[in-house]
mmCIF file of C-alpha atoms in Angstrom:
data_model
loop_
_atom_site.group_PDB
_atom_site.id
_atom_site.type_symbol
_atom_site.label_atom_id
_atom_site.label_comp_id
_atom_site.label_asym_id
_atom_site.label_seq_id
_atom_site.Cartn_x
_atom_site.Cartn_y
_atom_site.Cartn_z
ATOM 1 C CA UNK A 4 120.490 122.913 105.744
ATOM 2 C CA UNK A 5 122.527 120.089 106.628
ATOM 3 C CA UNK A 6 123.265 116.631 105.394
ATOM 4 C CA UNK A 7 120.388 114.785 106.054
ATOM 5 C CA UNK A 8 118.584 118.164 103.687
ATOM 6 C CA UNK A 9 120.594 117.742 100.835
ATOM 7 C CA UNK A 10 120.461 113.579 101.072
ATOM 8 C CA UNK A 11 116.883 113.971 100.696
ATOM 9 C CA UNK A 12 117.044 116.639 98.464
ATOM 10 C CA UNK A 13 119.386 114.577 95.952
ATOM 11 C CA UNK A 14 117.267 111.511 96.315
ATOM 12 C CA UNK A 15 114.003 113.015 95.263
ATOM 13 C CA UNK A 16 115.507 115.298 92.260
ATOM 14 C CA UNK A 17 117.176 112.250 91.116
ATOM 15 C CA UNK A 18 114.545 109.982 90.996
ATOM 16 C CA UNK A 19 111.447 112.984 89.770
ATOM 17 C CA UNK A 20 114.131 113.045 86.627
ATOM 18 C CA UNK A 21 114.224 109.467 86.188
ATOM 19 C CA UNK A 22 109.918 110.114 86.579
ATOM 20 C CA UNK A 23 110.159 112.888 84.283
ATOM 21 C CA UNK A 24 111.910 111.618 81.151
ATOM 22 C CA UNK A 25 110.496 107.831 81.807
ATOM 23 C CA UNK A 26 106.619 108.632 81.911
ATOM 24 C CA UNK A 27 106.553 109.885 78.730
ATOM 25 C CA UNK A 28 108.790 108.390 77.011
ATOM 26 C CA UNK A 29 108.467 104.772 77.895
ATOM 27 C CA UNK A 30 105.732 103.871 79.813
ATOM 28 C CA UNK A 31 103.421 106.002 78.369
ATOM 29 C CA UNK A 32 103.866 103.029 74.988
ATOM 30 C CA UNK A 33 101.207 100.822 77.560
ATOM 31 C CA UNK A 34 98.042 103.528 76.539
ATOM 32 C CA UNK A 35 99.074 105.186 73.664
ATOM 33 C CA UNK A 36 99.537 103.982 69.934
ATOM 34 C CA UNK A 37 103.536 102.664 69.154
ATOM 35 C CA UNK A 38 102.927 105.131 66.139
ATOM 36 C CA UNK A 39 103.511 108.243 67.951
ATOM 37 C CA UNK A 40 107.229 107.257 69.563
ATOM 38 C CA UNK A 41 110.229 106.813 67.730
ATOM 39 C CA UNK A 42 110.792 103.642 66.545
ATOM 40 C CA UNK A 43 114.509 103.316 68.987
ATOM 41 C CA UNK A 44 111.830 103.680 71.960
ATOM 42 C CA UNK A 45 109.439 101.290 70.927
ATOM 43 C CA UNK A 46 112.499 98.744 70.153
ATOM 44 C CA UNK A 47 114.019 99.503 74.190
ATOM 45 C CA UNK A 48 110.797 98.958 75.346
ATOM 46 C CA UNK A 49 110.653 95.397 73.760
ATOM 47 C CA UNK A 50 113.894 95.166 74.804
ATOM 48 C CA UNK A 51 113.325 96.040 78.251
ATOM 49 C CA UNK A 52 109.970 93.668 78.103
ATOM 50 C CA UNK A 53 111.672 90.572 76.743
ATOM 51 C CA UNK A 54 114.403 90.968 78.673
ATOM 52 C CA UNK A 55 113.449 91.184 82.204
ATOM 53 C CA UNK A 56 109.898 89.045 81.877
ATOM 54 C CA UNK A 57 107.661 92.124 82.379
ATOM 55 C CA UNK A 58 104.650 90.302 80.732
ATOM 56 C CA UNK A 59 102.858 93.879 81.963
ATOM 57 C CA UNK A 60 105.295 95.502 80.281
ATOM 58 C CA UNK A 61 104.678 93.287 77.234
ATOM 59 C CA UNK A 62 100.502 92.902 77.524
ATOM 60 C CA UNK A 63 99.369 95.768 79.644
ATOM 61 C CA UNK A 64 95.985 94.588 82.442
ATOM 62 C CA UNK A 65 93.681 96.696 83.273
ATOM 63 C CA UNK A 66 94.760 97.808 86.567
ATOM 64 C CA UNK A 67 98.544 98.544 84.893
ATOM 65 C CA UNK A 68 97.028 100.561 82.145
ATOM 66 C CA UNK A 69 95.343 103.245 84.828
ATOM 67 C CA UNK A 70 98.384 103.320 86.976
ATOM 68 C CA UNK A 71 100.220 104.063 83.975
ATOM 69 C CA UNK A 72 97.116 106.979 83.300
ATOM 70 C CA UNK A 73 97.506 108.272 86.251
ATOM 71 C CA UNK A 74 101.305 108.681 85.913
ATOM 72 C CA UNK A 75 100.780 110.494 83.116
ATOM 73 C CA UNK A 76 98.628 112.767 84.277
ATOM 74 C CA UNK A 77 99.530 113.596 88.177
ATOM 75 C CA UNK A 78 102.694 111.537 88.600
ATOM 76 C CA UNK A 79 104.424 113.365 85.432
ATOM 77 C CA UNK A 80 103.277 116.972 86.214
ATOM 78 C CA UNK A 81 104.096 116.625 89.840
ATOM 79 C CA UNK A 82 107.692 115.655 89.664
ATOM 80 C CA UNK A 83 108.519 118.159 87.007
ATOM 81 C CA UNK A 84 107.198 120.830 89.541
ATOM 82 C CA UNK A 85 109.433 119.029 91.857
ATOM 83 C CA UNK A 86 112.225 118.923 90.045
ATOM 84 C CA UNK A 87 111.999 122.602 89.880
ATOM 85 C CA UNK A 88 110.766 122.756 93.300
ATOM 86 C CA UNK A 89 113.780 121.788 95.336
ATOM 87 C CA UNK A 90 116.422 123.269 92.633
ATOM 88 C CA UNK A 91 115.123 126.665 93.322
ATOM 89 C CA UNK A 92 114.331 125.893 96.615
ATOM 90 C CA UNK A 93 110.713 126.425 96.489
ATOM 91 C CA UNK A 94 108.668 126.195 100.108
ATOM 92 C CA UNK A 95 106.054 124.155 97.786
ATOM 93 C CA UNK A 96 108.804 121.330 96.641
ATOM 94 C CA UNK A 97 107.864 119.111 99.965
ATOM 95 C CA UNK A 98 104.566 118.728 99.500
ATOM 96 C CA UNK A 99 104.302 117.733 96.045
ATOM 97 C CA UNK A 100 107.658 115.297 96.844
ATOM 98 C CA UNK A 101 105.347 114.249 98.689
ATOM 99 C CA UNK A 102 102.575 113.115 96.462
ATOM 100 C CA UNK A 103 104.496 111.827 94.172
ATOM 101 C CA UNK A 104 106.741 109.180 96.541
ATOM 102 C CA UNK A 105 103.141 108.479 97.822
ATOM 103 C CA UNK A 106 101.680 107.571 94.931
ATOM 104 C CA UNK A 107 104.831 105.150 93.867
ATOM 105 C CA UNK A 108 104.771 103.651 97.036
ATOM 106 C CA UNK A 109 101.045 102.733 96.161
ATOM 107 C CA UNK A 110 101.558 102.018 92.904
ATOM 108 C CA UNK A 111 103.940 99.488 93.648
ATOM 109 C CA UNK A 112 102.646 97.841 96.351
ATOM 110 C CA UNK A 113 99.962 96.899 93.386
ATOM 111 C CA UNK A 114 102.376 95.473 90.709
ATOM 112 C CA UNK A 115 104.291 93.326 92.979
ATOM 113 C CA UNK A 116 101.151 91.998 94.896
ATOM 114 C CA UNK A 117 99.993 90.752 90.899
ATOM 115 C CA UNK A 118 104.358 89.397 90.509
ATOM 116 C CA UNK A 119 104.074 87.292 93.510
ATOM 117 C CA UNK A 120 100.339 85.978 93.214
ATOM 118 C CA UNK A 121 100.535 85.501 89.523
ATOM 119 C CA UNK A 122 103.933 83.359 90.178
ATOM 120 C CA UNK A 123 105.125 85.218 86.674
ATOM 121 C CA UNK A 124 107.968 87.277 88.229
ATOM 122 C CA UNK A 125 111.594 85.931 87.173
ATOM 123 C CA UNK A 126 114.096 86.672 89.218
ATOM 124 C CA UNK A 127 115.124 89.747 87.280
ATOM 125 C CA UNK A 128 111.975 91.140 87.199
ATOM 126 C CA UNK A 129 111.687 90.911 90.650
ATOM 127 C CA UNK A 130 114.588 92.607 91.803
ATOM 128 C CA UNK A 131 114.460 95.947 89.651
ATOM 129 C CA UNK A 132 110.236 96.607 90.696
ATOM 130 C CA UNK A 133 111.691 95.842 94.469
ATOM 131 C CA UNK A 134 114.691 98.627 93.290
ATOM 132 C CA UNK A 135 112.050 100.999 92.315
ATOM 133 C CA UNK A 136 110.156 100.174 95.426
ATOM 134 C CA UNK A 137 112.783 101.259 98.156
ATOM 135 C CA UNK A 138 113.110 103.743 95.743
ATOM 136 C CA UNK A 139 109.745 105.149 96.624
ATOM 137 C CA UNK A 140 109.873 104.781 100.618
ATOM 138 C CA UNK A 141 113.653 106.202 100.354
ATOM 139 C CA UNK A 142 111.445 109.923 98.240
ATOM 140 C CA UNK A 143 108.547 109.874 100.516
ATOM 141 C CA UNK A 144 110.788 109.527 103.212
ATOM 142 C CA UNK A 145 112.770 112.121 102.457
ATOM 143 C CA UNK A 146 109.753 113.771 101.251
ATOM 144 C CA UNK A 147 108.492 113.739 104.648
ATOM 145 C CA UNK A 148 111.504 115.545 105.723
ATOM 146 C CA UNK A 149 111.235 118.106 103.393
ATOM 147 C CA UNK A 150 107.725 119.209 103.539
ATOM 148 C CA UNK A 151 108.087 119.392 107.317
ATOM 149 C CA UNK A 152 110.998 121.145 107.458
ATOM 150 C CA UNK A 153 109.911 123.755 104.750
ATOM 151 C CA UNK A 154 106.232 124.623 105.208
ATOM 152 C CA UNK A 155 106.363 127.796 107.361
ATOM 153 C CA UNK A 156 105.028 128.293 109.837
ATOM 154 C CA UNK A 157 100.674 129.297 110.057
ATOM 155 C CA UNK A 158 97.403 128.347 110.278
ATOM 156 C CA UNK A 159 94.712 127.490 107.402
ATOM 157 C CA UNK A 160 92.009 129.783 106.622
ATOM 158 C CA UNK A 161 89.057 129.172 107.735
ATOM 159 C CA UNK A 162 85.139 129.582 105.834
ATOM 160 C CA UNK A 163 82.258 127.247 103.794
ATOM 161 C CA UNK A 164 84.885 125.775 101.826
ATOM 162 C CA UNK A 165 87.210 124.533 103.779
ATOM 163 C CA UNK A 166 84.800 123.219 106.394
ATOM 164 C CA UNK A 167 83.092 121.537 103.389
ATOM 165 C CA UNK A 168 86.382 119.886 102.547
ATOM 166 C CA UNK A 169 86.956 119.380 106.220
ATOM 167 C CA UNK A 170 83.726 117.371 106.447
ATOM 168 C CA UNK A 171 84.650 115.156 103.186
ATOM 169 C CA UNK A 172 87.676 114.405 104.173
ATOM 170 C CA UNK A 173 86.422 113.538 108.026
ATOM 171 C CA UNK A 174 83.638 110.945 106.684
ATOM 172 C CA UNK A 175 86.350 108.998 104.012
ATOM 173 C CA UNK A 176 88.772 108.474 107.139
ATOM 174 C CA UNK A 177 85.906 107.649 109.421
ATOM 175 C CA UNK A 178 84.722 105.203 106.247
ATOM 176 C CA UNK A 179 88.527 103.674 105.766
ATOM 177 C CA UNK A 180 89.094 103.223 109.471
ATOM 178 C CA UNK A 181 86.233 101.325 109.809
ATOM 179 C CA UNK A 182 85.894 99.446 106.486
ATOM 180 C CA UNK A 183 89.337 97.970 106.328
ATOM 181 C CA UNK A 184 90.101 96.182 109.860
ATOM 182 C CA UNK A 185 86.394 94.566 109.098
ATOM 183 C CA UNK A 186 85.565 93.867 105.364
ATOM 184 C CA UNK A 187 88.555 94.603 102.893
ATOM 185 C CA UNK A 188 90.930 92.867 105.352
ATOM 186 C CA UNK A 189 89.024 89.321 104.624
ATOM 187 C CA UNK A 190 90.810 89.127 100.901
ATOM 188 C CA UNK A 191 94.040 88.532 102.448
ATOM 189 C CA UNK A 192 93.414 87.169 105.817
ATOM 190 C CA UNK A 193 91.884 83.524 106.838
ATOM 191 C CA UNK A 194 87.659 84.023 107.157
ATOM 192 C CA UNK A 195 87.221 82.062 110.184
ATOM 193 C CA UNK A 196 89.080 85.495 112.040
ATOM 194 C CA UNK A 197 86.055 87.395 111.422
ATOM 195 C CA UNK A 198 81.918 87.024 112.436
ATOM 196 C CA UNK A 199 79.955 85.438 110.167
ATOM 197 C CA UNK A 200 77.920 88.318 110.009
ATOM 198 C CA UNK A 201 80.344 89.755 108.153
ATOM 199 C CA UNK A 202 81.913 87.571 106.454
ATOM 200 C CA UNK A 203 78.127 87.353 105.027
ATOM 201 C CA UNK A 204 78.474 91.569 104.798
ATOM 202 C CA UNK A 205 81.067 90.907 101.796
ATOM 203 C CA UNK A 206 79.373 87.800 100.084
ATOM 204 C CA UNK A 207 76.289 89.816 100.223
ATOM 205 C CA UNK A 208 78.271 93.142 98.491
ATOM 206 C CA UNK A 209 80.733 91.234 96.397
ATOM 207 C CA UNK A 210 76.768 89.778 94.785
ATOM 208 C CA UNK A 211 74.413 92.733 94.488
ATOM 209 C CA UNK A 212 76.767 95.024 93.380
ATOM 210 C CA UNK A 213 78.949 92.561 90.821
ATOM 211 C CA UNK A 214 82.377 93.329 91.954
ATOM 212 C CA UNK A 215 84.199 90.264 91.078
ATOM 213 C CA UNK A 216 87.243 91.768 92.817
ATOM 214 C CA UNK A 217 86.434 91.691 96.059
ATOM 215 C CA UNK A 218 84.523 87.901 95.166
ATOM 216 C CA UNK A 219 87.748 86.570 94.013
ATOM 217 C CA UNK A 220 91.166 89.194 94.528
ATOM 218 C CA UNK A 221 93.769 89.498 92.251
ATOM 219 C CA UNK A 222 97.301 89.838 92.743
ATOM 220 C CA UNK A 223 97.008 93.721 92.311
ATOM 221 C CA UNK A 224 94.621 93.838 95.171
ATOM 222 C CA UNK A 225 95.635 92.040 97.667
ATOM 223 C CA UNK A 226 99.063 93.601 97.372
ATOM 224 C CA UNK A 227 96.626 97.059 97.926
ATOM 225 C CA UNK A 228 95.060 95.768 100.998
ATOM 226 C CA UNK A 229 97.715 94.923 102.761
ATOM 227 C CA UNK A 230 98.838 98.547 101.984
ATOM 228 C CA UNK A 231 95.873 99.751 103.186
ATOM 229 C CA UNK A 232 95.860 97.652 106.612
ATOM 230 C CA UNK A 233 99.324 98.730 107.297
ATOM 231 C CA UNK A 234 99.738 101.965 106.156
ATOM 232 C CA UNK A 235 96.361 103.890 104.794
ATOM 233 C CA UNK A 236 94.541 102.535 107.993
ATOM 234 C CA UNK A 237 96.483 103.813 110.475
ATOM 235 C CA UNK A 238 96.564 107.059 108.011
ATOM 236 C CA UNK A 239 93.079 107.399 107.931
ATOM 237 C CA UNK A 240 92.765 107.419 111.789
ATOM 238 C CA UNK A 241 95.353 109.955 112.089
ATOM 239 C CA UNK A 242 93.855 112.008 109.829
ATOM 240 C CA UNK A 243 90.034 112.127 111.781
ATOM 241 C CA UNK A 244 91.976 113.001 114.834
ATOM 242 C CA UNK A 245 93.559 115.563 113.160
ATOM 243 C CA UNK A 246 91.289 117.438 112.087
ATOM 244 C CA UNK A 247 88.845 116.766 115.039
ATOM 245 C CA UNK A 248 91.375 118.641 116.952
ATOM 246 C CA UNK A 249 93.023 121.240 114.646
ATOM 247 C CA UNK A 250 96.131 119.906 114.293
ATOM 248 C CA UNK A 251 98.373 121.010 111.477
ATOM 249 C CA UNK A 252 99.728 117.714 110.741
ATOM 250 C CA UNK A 253 96.453 116.942 109.739
ATOM 251 C CA UNK A 254 97.461 118.679 106.513
ATOM 252 C CA UNK A 255 100.155 116.127 105.483
ATOM 253 C CA UNK A 256 97.972 112.844 106.444
ATOM 254 C CA UNK A 257 95.316 114.726 104.627
ATOM 255 C CA UNK A 258 97.682 114.606 101.503
ATOM 256 C CA UNK A 259 98.948 111.211 102.232
ATOM 257 C CA UNK A 260 95.828 109.394 102.356
ATOM 258 C CA UNK A 261 94.285 111.308 99.439
ATOM 259 C CA UNK A 262 97.584 110.460 96.692
ATOM 260 C CA UNK A 263 97.586 106.862 98.411
ATOM 261 C CA UNK A 264 93.353 106.306 97.398
ATOM 262 C CA UNK A 265 93.472 107.725 94.472
ATOM 263 C CA UNK A 266 96.562 105.500 92.867
ATOM 264 C CA UNK A 267 94.384 102.653 94.278
ATOM 265 C CA UNK A 268 91.212 103.869 92.578
ATOM 266 C CA UNK A 269 93.527 104.352 89.444
ATOM 267 C CA UNK A 270 94.632 100.881 89.279
ATOM 268 C CA UNK A 271 90.808 99.527 90.111
ATOM 269 C CA UNK A 272 88.895 102.083 87.889
ATOM 270 C CA UNK A 273 91.703 100.995 85.066
ATOM 271 C CA UNK A 274 90.646 97.009 85.693
ATOM 272 C CA UNK A 275 87.057 97.258 86.144
ATOM 273 C CA UNK A 276 86.824 99.441 82.984
ATOM 274 C CA UNK A 277 89.281 97.429 80.883
ATOM 275 C CA UNK A 278 87.675 94.147 81.590
ATOM 276 C CA UNK A 279 84.212 95.395 80.433
ATOM 277 C CA UNK A 280 82.757 94.145 83.318
ATOM 278 C CA UNK A 281 82.296 97.039 85.123
ATOM 279 C CA UNK A 282 78.015 97.791 85.637
ATOM 280 C CA UNK A 283 76.032 101.425 86.908
ATOM 281 C CA UNK A 284 76.351 100.107 90.401
ATOM 282 C CA UNK A 285 80.245 98.740 91.014
ATOM 283 C CA UNK A 286 80.740 102.349 89.338
ATOM 284 C CA UNK A 287 78.904 104.174 91.829
ATOM 285 C CA UNK A 288 80.277 102.198 94.650
ATOM 286 C CA UNK A 289 84.279 102.869 93.444
ATOM 287 C CA UNK A 290 84.143 106.943 91.766
ATOM 288 C CA UNK A 291 83.038 108.320 94.971
ATOM 289 C CA UNK A 292 86.378 107.151 96.778
ATOM 290 C CA UNK A 293 88.140 108.784 94.132
ATOM 291 C CA UNK A 294 86.396 111.707 94.377
ATOM 292 C CA UNK A 295 87.124 111.866 98.415
ATOM 293 C CA UNK A 296 90.416 111.297 97.496
ATOM 294 C CA UNK A 297 90.801 114.272 95.478
ATOM 295 C CA UNK A 298 89.233 116.448 98.213
ATOM 296 C CA UNK A 299 91.487 115.146 100.624
ATOM 297 C CA UNK A 300 94.456 115.865 98.274
ATOM 298 C CA UNK A 301 93.484 119.541 98.044
ATOM 299 C CA UNK A 302 92.012 119.799 101.456
ATOM 300 C CA UNK A 303 96.254 118.819 102.424
ATOM 301 C CA UNK A 304 97.600 121.376 99.494
ATOM 302 C CA UNK A 305 95.451 124.353 100.563
ATOM 303 C CA UNK A 306 95.455 123.601 104.179
ATOM 304 C CA UNK A 307 99.768 123.740 104.053
ATOM 305 C CA UNK A 308 100.331 127.501 104.715
ATOM 306 C CA UNK A 309 98.819 130.790 104.259
ATOM 307 C CA UNK A 310 101.592 131.481 102.067
ATOM 308 C CA UNK A 311 101.353 135.402 100.617
ATOM 309 C CA UNK A 312 97.603 135.564 102.265
ATOM 310 C CA UNK A 313 96.174 137.610 104.801
ATOM 311 C CA UNK A 314 96.149 135.142 108.403
ATOM 312 C CA UNK A 315 95.060 136.347 111.990
ATOM 313 C CA UNK A 316 96.460 133.487 113.797
ATOM 314 C CA UNK A 317 98.570 132.457 117.091
ATOM 315 C CA UNK A 318 102.302 132.873 116.353
ATOM 316 C CA UNK A 319 104.357 130.418 117.424
ATOM 317 C CA UNK A 320 108.724 129.558 117.723
ATOM 318 C CA UNK A 321 108.288 132.346 113.643
ATOM 319 C CA UNK A 322 111.872 131.640 112.627
ATOM 320 C CA UNK A 323 113.119 135.034 110.436
ATOM 321 C CA UNK A 324 115.000 132.833 108.245
ATOM 322 C CA UNK A 325 111.806 131.473 106.591
ATOM 323 C CA UNK A 326 109.383 133.800 106.533
ATOM 324 C CA UNK A 327 109.310 137.470 107.386
ATOM 325 C CA UNK A 328 105.997 139.725 108.355
ATOM 326 C CA UNK A 329 104.630 143.056 109.220
ATOM 327 C CA UNK A 330 102.905 142.362 112.371
ATOM 328 C CA UNK A 331 100.530 143.751 114.514
ATOM 329 C CA UNK A 332 99.552 142.669 117.793
ATOM 330 C CA UNK A 333 95.595 142.255 118.448
ATOM 331 C CA UNK A 334 94.524 142.297 121.776
ATOM 332 C CA UNK A 335 91.607 139.186 122.942
ATOM 333 C CA UNK A 336 89.991 138.902 126.006
ATOM 334 C CA UNK A 337 93.084 136.526 127.641
ATOM 335 C CA UNK A 338 95.282 135.763 124.848
ATOM 336 C CA UNK A 339 97.241 137.466 122.943
ATOM 337 C CA UNK A 340 97.154 137.133 118.765
ATOM 338 C CA UNK A 341 98.631 138.440 115.788
ATOM 339 C CA UNK A 342 97.451 139.837 112.622
ATOM 340 C CA UNK A 343 100.283 139.779 110.155
ATOM 341 C CA UNK A 344 100.541 139.457 106.405
ATOM 342 C CA UNK A 345 104.201 137.902 104.684
ATOM 343 C CA UNK A 346 106.327 140.372 102.856
#
C-alpha cells in the first residue's frame, strides 16, 4: 500500500460518502413526492435550485429523471458497497468503485451537454457541475487503479453461460464500433463529412422509427455522443479484441462499457418515456442496448477473478500477499498447469 493507493482510497471514500448521503436525501426529490421528505431537506433542495439557477433540479426533464432513477437503483447501492469495501479492504471494492465512477462521468456528460447547448446555465451552475465532473474523473482513475491492483490472479471460468455472455458482449461491442463513427457521429459533426448513403440511412431510421432525438438531437444527447466517440468507441474496440484474444483485462473494459451504456440508456429512455412520444418500435430499438449493457456489466463482474472457486488455469506471478493457494500440479502435453483452491 503506497501513497498513490492511499490517495485513490481517500478520493473514492469521500466521493462514495457524498453520493450515499445526497442520493436518497436530495437527488431523490426529483422523482419522488416531496411529502416523503422532511421540510428542511425540501427547503435545502429549493434553495440550491434557486441559488445556483439549476433548472434541471427545479423542473427535472425526462432524461434527468432517468439518470436519478439509475442513481437510486444502481449508483447509490454501489457507493454504499464501495464505502464498506474500501474501508474493510475487500478485493471487490475496485470493481464497484470503477462502476460508480464510470456512471458519474457518463451522467455528467449528459448534464453538461444540456447546459452548454441550452445556454441557460449560469456561471455558478457550470462551476459546481464541472467540479462534479472532475471529481468523477478522479474517482474513475483512482478506482481503475484499485481495480487493477486489487484483483488476485485467476482465470475466468468458462461454460455455456460464460460463452453466451461473451457472444452478447462481442455483438454489442461490434455494433458500437460500427455505429458510433458512421451513424451516431452525425449528431455532433457536420453532415458533409459523411457519405450521402450514410446521411440518408440516418434520416430513414429517424423517420421510420420516429426517433425525434436523432432527428433533432437535444443537448444531453450531444454530450452522450461526444462521450461515445471519445471514450466508448475505443473501449468497444478494446473489448472486442480482449474477448476474442482472451485477455484478462477484457473483464474491466466490458464492465466500463456496460456501465457507461446503461447510464446513457437511462437518460434516453427517461426522456422518451417522460415525453410520451415513445412508440413501440422506438422502445424496441433502445431496450436491447440496455439489456446488452446489463450483460456486459455482469460479464465484467463475474469474470474478474475466481475468488473462492475451484479453477484450473495457467498460474503466473502469484503473490503470496494477495492470495494463498493449495496447489497441485497437472501434467499436460507441453505445458505445466496447476489446479488450485483458495484457502
